[in-house]
CSV table of C-alpha atoms in Angstrom, one decimal:
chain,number,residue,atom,x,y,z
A,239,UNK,CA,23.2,21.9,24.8
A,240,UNK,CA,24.4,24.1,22.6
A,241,UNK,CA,25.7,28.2,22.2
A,242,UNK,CA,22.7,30.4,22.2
A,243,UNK,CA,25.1,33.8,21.6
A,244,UNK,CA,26.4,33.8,18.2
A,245,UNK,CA,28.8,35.8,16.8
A,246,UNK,CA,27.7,38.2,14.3
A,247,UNK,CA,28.1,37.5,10.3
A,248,UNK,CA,31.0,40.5,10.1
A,249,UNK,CA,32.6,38.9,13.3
A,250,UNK,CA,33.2,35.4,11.6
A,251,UNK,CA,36.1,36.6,9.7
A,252,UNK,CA,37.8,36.7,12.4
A,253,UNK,CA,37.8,32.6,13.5
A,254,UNK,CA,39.7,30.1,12.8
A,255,UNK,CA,38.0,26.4,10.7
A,256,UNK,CA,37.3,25.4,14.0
A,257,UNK,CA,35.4,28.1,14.9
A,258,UNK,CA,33.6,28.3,11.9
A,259,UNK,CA,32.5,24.8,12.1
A,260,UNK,CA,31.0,25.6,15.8
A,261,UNK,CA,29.0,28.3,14.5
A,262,UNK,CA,27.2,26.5,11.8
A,263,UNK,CA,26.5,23.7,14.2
A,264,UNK,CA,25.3,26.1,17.4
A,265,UNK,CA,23.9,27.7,14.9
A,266,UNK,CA,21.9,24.4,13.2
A,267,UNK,CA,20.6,23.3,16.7
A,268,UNK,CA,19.5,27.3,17.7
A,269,UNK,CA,17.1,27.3,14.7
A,270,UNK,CA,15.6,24.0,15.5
A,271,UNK,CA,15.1,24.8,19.0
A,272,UNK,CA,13.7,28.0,18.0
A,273,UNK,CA,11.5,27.1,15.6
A,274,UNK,CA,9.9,24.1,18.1
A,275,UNK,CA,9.7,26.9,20.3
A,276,UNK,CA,7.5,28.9,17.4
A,277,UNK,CA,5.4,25.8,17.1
A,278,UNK,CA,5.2,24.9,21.1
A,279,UNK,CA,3.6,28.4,21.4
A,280,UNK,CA,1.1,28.0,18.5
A,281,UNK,CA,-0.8,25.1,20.2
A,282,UNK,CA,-0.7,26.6,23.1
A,283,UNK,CA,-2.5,29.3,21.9
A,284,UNK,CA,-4.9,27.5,20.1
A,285,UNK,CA,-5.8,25.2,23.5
A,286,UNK,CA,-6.2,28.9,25.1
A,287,UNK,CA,-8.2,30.7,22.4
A,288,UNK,CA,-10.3,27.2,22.3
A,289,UNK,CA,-10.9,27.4,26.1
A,290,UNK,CA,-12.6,30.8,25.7
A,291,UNK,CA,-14.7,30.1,23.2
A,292,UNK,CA,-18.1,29.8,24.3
A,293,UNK,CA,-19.7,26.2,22.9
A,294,UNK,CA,-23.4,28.8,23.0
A,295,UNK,CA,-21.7,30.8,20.6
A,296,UNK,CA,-20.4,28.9,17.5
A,297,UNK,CA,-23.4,29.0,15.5
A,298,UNK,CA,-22.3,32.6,14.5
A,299,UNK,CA,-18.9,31.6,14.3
A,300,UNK,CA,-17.4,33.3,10.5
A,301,UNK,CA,-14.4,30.9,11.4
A,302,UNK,CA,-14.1,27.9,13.4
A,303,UNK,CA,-10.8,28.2,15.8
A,304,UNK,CA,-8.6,26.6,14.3
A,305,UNK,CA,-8.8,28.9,11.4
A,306,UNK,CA,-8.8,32.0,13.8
A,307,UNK,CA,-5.4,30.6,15.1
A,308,UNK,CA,-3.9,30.3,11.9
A,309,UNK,CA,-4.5,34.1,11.0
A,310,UNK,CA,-3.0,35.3,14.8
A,311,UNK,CA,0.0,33.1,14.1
A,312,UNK,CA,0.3,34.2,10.1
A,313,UNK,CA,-0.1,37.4,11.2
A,314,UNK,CA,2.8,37.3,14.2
A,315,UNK,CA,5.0,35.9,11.4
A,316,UNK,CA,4.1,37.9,8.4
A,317,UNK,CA,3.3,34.1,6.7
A,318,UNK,CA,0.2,33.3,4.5
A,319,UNK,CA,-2.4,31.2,6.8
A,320,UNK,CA,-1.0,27.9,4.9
A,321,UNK,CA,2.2,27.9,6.2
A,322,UNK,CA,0.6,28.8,9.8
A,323,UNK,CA,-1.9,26.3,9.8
A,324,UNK,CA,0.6,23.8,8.9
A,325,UNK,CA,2.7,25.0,12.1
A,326,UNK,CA,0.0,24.5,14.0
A,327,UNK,CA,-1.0,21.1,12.7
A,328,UNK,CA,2.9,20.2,13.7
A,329,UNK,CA,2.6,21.8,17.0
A,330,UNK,CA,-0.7,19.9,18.1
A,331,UNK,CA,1.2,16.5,16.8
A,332,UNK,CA,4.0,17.1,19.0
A,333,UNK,CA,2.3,18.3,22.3
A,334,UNK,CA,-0.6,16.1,22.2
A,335,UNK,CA,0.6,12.7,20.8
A,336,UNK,CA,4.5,13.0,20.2
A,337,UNK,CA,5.7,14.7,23.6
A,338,UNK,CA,9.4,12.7,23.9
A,339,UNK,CA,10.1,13.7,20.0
A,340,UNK,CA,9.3,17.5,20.8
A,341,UNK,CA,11.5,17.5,23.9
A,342,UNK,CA,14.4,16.7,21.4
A,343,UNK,CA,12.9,19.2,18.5
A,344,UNK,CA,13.3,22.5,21.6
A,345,UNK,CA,16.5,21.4,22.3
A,346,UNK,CA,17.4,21.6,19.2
A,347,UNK,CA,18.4,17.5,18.7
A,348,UNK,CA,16.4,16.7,15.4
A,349,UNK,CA,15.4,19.3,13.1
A,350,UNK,CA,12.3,20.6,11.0
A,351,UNK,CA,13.0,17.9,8.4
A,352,UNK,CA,13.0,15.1,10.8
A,353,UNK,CA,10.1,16.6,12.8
A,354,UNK,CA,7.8,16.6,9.6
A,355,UNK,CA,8.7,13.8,8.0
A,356,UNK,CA,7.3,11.9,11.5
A,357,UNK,CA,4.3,14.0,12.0
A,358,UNK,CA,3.0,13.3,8.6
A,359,UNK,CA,3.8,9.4,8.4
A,360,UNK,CA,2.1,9.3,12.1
A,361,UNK,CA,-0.7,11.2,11.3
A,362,UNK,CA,-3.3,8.5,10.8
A,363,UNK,CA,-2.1,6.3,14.2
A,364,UNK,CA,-5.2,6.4,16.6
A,365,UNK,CA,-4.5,3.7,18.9
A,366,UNK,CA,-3.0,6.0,22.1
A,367,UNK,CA,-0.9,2.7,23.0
A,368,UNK,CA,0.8,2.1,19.6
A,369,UNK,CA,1.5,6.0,20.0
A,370,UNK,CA,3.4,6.1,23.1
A,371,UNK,CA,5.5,3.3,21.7
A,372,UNK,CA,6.4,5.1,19.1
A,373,UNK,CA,7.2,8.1,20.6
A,374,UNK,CA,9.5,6.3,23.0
A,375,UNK,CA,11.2,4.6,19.7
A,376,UNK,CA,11.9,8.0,18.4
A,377,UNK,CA,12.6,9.5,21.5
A,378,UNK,CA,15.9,6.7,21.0
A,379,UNK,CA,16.4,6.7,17.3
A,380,UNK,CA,15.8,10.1,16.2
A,381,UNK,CA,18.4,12.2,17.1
A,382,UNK,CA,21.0,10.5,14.7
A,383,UNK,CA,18.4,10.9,11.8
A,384,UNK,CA,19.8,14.3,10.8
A,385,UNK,CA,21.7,13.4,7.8
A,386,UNK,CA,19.2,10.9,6.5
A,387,UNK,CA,16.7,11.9,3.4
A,388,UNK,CA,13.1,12.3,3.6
A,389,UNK,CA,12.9,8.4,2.1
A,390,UNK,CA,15.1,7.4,4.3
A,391,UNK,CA,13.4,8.8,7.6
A,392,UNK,CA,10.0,7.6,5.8
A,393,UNK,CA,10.9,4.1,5.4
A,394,UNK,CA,12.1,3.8,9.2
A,395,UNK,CA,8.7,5.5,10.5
A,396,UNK,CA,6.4,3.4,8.2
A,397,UNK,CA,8.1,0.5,9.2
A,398,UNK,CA,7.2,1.1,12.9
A,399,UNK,CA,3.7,2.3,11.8
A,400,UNK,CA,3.6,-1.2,10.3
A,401,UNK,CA,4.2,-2.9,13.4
A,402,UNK,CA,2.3,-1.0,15.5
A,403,UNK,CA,-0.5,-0.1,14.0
A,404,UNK,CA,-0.8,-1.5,10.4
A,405,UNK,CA,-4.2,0.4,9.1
A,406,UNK,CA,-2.4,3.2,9.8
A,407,UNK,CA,0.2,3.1,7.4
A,408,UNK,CA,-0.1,5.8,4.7
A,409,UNK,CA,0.6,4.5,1.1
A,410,UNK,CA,-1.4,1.0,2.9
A,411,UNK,CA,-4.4,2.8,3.1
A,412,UNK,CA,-4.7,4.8,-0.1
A,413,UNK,CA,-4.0,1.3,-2.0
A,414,UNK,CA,-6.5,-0.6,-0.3
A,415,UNK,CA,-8.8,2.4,-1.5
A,416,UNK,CA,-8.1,2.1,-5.3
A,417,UNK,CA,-8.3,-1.4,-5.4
A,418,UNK,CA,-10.0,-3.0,-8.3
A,419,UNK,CA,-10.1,-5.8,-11.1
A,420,UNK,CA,-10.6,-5.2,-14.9
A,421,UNK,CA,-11.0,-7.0,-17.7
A,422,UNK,CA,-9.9,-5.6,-21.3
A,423,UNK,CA,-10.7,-7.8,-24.6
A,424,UNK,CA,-7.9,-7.6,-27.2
A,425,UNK,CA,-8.1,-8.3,-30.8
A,426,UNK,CA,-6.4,-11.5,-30.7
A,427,UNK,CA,-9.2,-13.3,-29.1
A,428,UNK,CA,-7.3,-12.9,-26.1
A,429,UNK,CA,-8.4,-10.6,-23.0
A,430,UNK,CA,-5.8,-8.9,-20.3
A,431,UNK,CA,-6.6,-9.3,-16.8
A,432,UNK,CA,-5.4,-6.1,-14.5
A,433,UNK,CA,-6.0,-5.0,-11.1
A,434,UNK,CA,-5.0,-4.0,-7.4
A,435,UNK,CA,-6.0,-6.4,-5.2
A,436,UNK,CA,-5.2,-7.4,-1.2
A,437,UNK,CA,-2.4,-9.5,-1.1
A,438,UNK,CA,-4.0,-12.5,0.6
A,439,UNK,CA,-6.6,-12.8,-2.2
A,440,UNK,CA,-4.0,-12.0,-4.9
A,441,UNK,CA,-1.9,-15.1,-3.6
A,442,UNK,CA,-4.6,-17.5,-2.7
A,443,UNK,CA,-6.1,-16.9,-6.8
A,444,UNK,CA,-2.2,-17.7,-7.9
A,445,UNK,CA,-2.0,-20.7,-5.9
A,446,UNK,CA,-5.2,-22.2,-7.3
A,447,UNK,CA,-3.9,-21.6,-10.8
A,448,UNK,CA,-1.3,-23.6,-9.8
A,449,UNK,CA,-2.9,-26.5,-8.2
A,450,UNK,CA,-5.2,-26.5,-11.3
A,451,UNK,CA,-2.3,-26.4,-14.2
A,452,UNK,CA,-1.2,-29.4,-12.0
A,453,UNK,CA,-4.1,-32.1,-12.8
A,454,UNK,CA,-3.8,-32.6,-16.6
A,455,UNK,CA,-0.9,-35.3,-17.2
A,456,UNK,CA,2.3,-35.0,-18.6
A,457,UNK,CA,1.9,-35.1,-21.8
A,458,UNK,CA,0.0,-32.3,-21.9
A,459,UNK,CA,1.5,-30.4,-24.8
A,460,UNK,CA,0.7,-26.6,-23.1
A,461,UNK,CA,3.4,-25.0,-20.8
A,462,UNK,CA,2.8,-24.1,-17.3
A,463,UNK,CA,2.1,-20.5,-18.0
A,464,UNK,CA,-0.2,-22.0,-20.7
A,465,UNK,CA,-2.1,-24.5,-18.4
A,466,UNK,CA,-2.4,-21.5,-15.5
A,467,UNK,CA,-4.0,-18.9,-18.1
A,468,UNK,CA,-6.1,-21.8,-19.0
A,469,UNK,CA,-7.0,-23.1,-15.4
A,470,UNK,CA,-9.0,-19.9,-14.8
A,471,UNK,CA,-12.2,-21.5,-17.1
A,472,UNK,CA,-11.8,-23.9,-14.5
A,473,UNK,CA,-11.7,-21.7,-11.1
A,474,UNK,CA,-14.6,-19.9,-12.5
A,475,UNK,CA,-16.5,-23.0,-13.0
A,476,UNK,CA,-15.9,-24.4,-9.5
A,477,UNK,CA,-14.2,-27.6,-10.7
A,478,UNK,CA,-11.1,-29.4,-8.7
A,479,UNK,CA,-9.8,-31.0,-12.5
A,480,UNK,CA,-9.0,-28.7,-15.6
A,481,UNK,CA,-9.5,-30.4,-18.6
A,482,UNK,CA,-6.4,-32.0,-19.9
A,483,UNK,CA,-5.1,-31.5,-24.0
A,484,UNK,CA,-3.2,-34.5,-24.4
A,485,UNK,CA,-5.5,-35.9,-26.3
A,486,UNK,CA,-5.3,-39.8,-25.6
A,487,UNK,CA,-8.1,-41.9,-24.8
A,488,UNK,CA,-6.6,-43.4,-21.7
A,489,UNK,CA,-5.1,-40.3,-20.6
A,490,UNK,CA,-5.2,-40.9,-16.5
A,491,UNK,CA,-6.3,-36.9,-16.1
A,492,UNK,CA,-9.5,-37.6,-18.1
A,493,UNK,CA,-12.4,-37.2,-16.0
A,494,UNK,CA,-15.0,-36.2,-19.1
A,495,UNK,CA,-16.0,-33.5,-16.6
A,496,UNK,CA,-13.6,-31.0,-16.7
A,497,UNK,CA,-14.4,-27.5,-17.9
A,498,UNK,CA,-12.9,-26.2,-21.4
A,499,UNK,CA,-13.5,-23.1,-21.0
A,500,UNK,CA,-15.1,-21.1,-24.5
A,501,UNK,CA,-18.0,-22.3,-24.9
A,502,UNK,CA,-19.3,-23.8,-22.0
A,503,UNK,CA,-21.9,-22.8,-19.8
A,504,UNK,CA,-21.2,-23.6,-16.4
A,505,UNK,CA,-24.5,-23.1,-15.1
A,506,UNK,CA,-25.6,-26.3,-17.9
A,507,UNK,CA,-26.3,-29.3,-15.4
A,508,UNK,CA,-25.5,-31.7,-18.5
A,509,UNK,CA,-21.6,-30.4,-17.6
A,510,UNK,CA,-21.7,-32.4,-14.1
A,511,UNK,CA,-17.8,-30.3,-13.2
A,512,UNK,CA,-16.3,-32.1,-10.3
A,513,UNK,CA,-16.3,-29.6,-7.8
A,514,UNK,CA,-14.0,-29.9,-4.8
A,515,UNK,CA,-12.2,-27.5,-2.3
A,516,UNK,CA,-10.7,-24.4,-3.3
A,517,UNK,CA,-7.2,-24.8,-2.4
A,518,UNK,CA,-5.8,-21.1,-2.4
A,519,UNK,CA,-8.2,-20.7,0.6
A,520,UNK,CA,-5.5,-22.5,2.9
A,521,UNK,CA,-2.8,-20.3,1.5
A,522,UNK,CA,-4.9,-17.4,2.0
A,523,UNK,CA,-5.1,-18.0,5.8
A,524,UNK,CA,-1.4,-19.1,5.8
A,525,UNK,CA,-0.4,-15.8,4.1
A,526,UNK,CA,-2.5,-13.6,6.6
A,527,UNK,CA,-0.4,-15.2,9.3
A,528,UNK,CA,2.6,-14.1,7.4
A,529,UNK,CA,2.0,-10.9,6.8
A,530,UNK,CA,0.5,-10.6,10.5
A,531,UNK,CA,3.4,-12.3,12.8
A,532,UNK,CA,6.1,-13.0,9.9
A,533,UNK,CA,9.9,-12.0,10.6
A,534,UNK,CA,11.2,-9.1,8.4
A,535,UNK,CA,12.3,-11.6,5.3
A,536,UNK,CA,11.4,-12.1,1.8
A,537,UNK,CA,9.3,-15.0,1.2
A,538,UNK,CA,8.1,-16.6,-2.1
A,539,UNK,CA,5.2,-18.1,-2.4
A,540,UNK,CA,3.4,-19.5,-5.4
A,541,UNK,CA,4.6,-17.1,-8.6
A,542,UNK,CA,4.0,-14.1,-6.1
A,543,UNK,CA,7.7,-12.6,-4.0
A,544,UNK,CA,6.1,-11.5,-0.8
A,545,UNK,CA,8.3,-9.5,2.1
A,546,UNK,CA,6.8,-9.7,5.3
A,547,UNK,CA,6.2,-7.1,7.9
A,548,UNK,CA,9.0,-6.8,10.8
A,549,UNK,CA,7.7,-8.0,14.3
């Protein structure tokens, strides 16, 4: 544990390196364990002041109770209601889901910094399973987290979050939110392609383009970035050939049915593509397995640099 009587400001003049040292770290650990103890008691309160209220009476509720606990505790502190309710929000985390990681937090093992950093990065886990394990994992790890940055502790926690519950992952879910594809025409007679999309899709589309840029022959004069911006009239068209530039009559690519992109109407019958199986859908399901059950490595596949998810 760790000295709870302190010697006062004027008094440390009198020790020696050593002693000053014990202070600052007695003193490090009381404020943590104090300030869990500040926390501890605001969701008690609020599981007391919630058990009183009568369910008959909130339709004349002026505040709900959360915000009713938030004013006792800003006013016990002399805080604004902000930094109570956030107390409280960190409180409720660590009695009701995070129990092992507030044990360490009142006896003063991890501090504010670690406690917070956890609480927010957990926030969105729902699955009461996932949440024990993790609080056993911290309950093991935290403790030496101390001297770690906020990035630091984030990346280890988001990690976990990953493997345990993957929806749950902050920055994961905002993404998947914004995603989106856009097309913006360009003066050259070119267009730029942009987007967010899942990673599965993004890699099954690049692996098309590749199988695509693949079926004209060697002597096609265009280079493979070339054929691959020009194997999407193709994909969009349904066909399993692109049409190949090299320009000879016997070239063994020529099919006579492959789209060429500007100009032609895919939905013309008189075009007869030669449709056949979308390729990129058998990376798609490999990739899902990847990102599902793959070791913590990088992987590369197609153009795309992919780094699994630990187990």
């Amino acid at each position: 544990m760790f000295e709870s009587n302190l010697p006062s400001p004027a008094a440390l003049g009198g020790l020696d390196n050593a002693g000053l040292v014990d202070v600052m770290q007695n003193a490090a650990r009381l404020q943590s364990a104090a300030l869990a103890r500040v926390f501890a008691a605001g969701a008690q309160l609020y599981h007391r002041r919630l058990a009183e209220q009568a369910v008959a009476d909130r339709e004349i509720w002026a505040l709900d109770g959360w915000d009713a606990v938030a004013a006792e505790i800003a006013a016990a502190q002399g805080i604004s209601r902000g930094r109570a309710a956030g107390q409280l929000r960190i409180g409720l985390a660590l009695a009701e889901r995070l129990p092992r990681l507030a044990a360490l937090f009142a006896a003063g093992v991890v501090d504010y910094q670690v406690v917070a950093a956890v609480v927010h990065r957990t926030e969105l886990m729902i699955d009461p399973g996932a949440l024990t394990r993790m609080d056993r994992w911290l309950e093991r790890n935290a403790a030496r987290w101390g001297s770690w940055s906020r990035d630091r502790i984030v990346e280890a926690v988001d990690y976990w979050v990953q493997v345990l519950e993957p929806v749950a992952v902050r920055e994961a879910r905002a993404f998947d939110k914004s995603r989106h594809i856009g097309v913006s025409p360009q003066h050259s007679g070119l267009a730029e392609i942009f987007g967010d999309v899942r990673t599965p899709d993004a890699l099954a589309f690049d692996q098309r383009l590749s199988e695509l840029a693949a079926t004209v022959c060697r002597a096609d004069p265009r280079t493979t970035q070339q054929r691959r911006a020009d194997a999407l009239a193709a994909l969009t068209a349904g066909a399993a050939t692109m049409a190949c530039e090299c320009g000879s009559p016997q070239c063994p690519a020529a099919t006579g049915d492959a789209p060429r992109g500007c100009g032609d109407d895919p939905c013309d019958g008189r075009a007869g593509h030669r449709r056949g199986p979308l390729g990129g859908a058998r990376v798609c399901a490999r990739v899902r397995w990847h990102l599902g059950a793959g070791g913590a490595r990088d992987r590369q596949i197609g153009h795309v640099a992919v780094r699994s998810p630990p187990q």
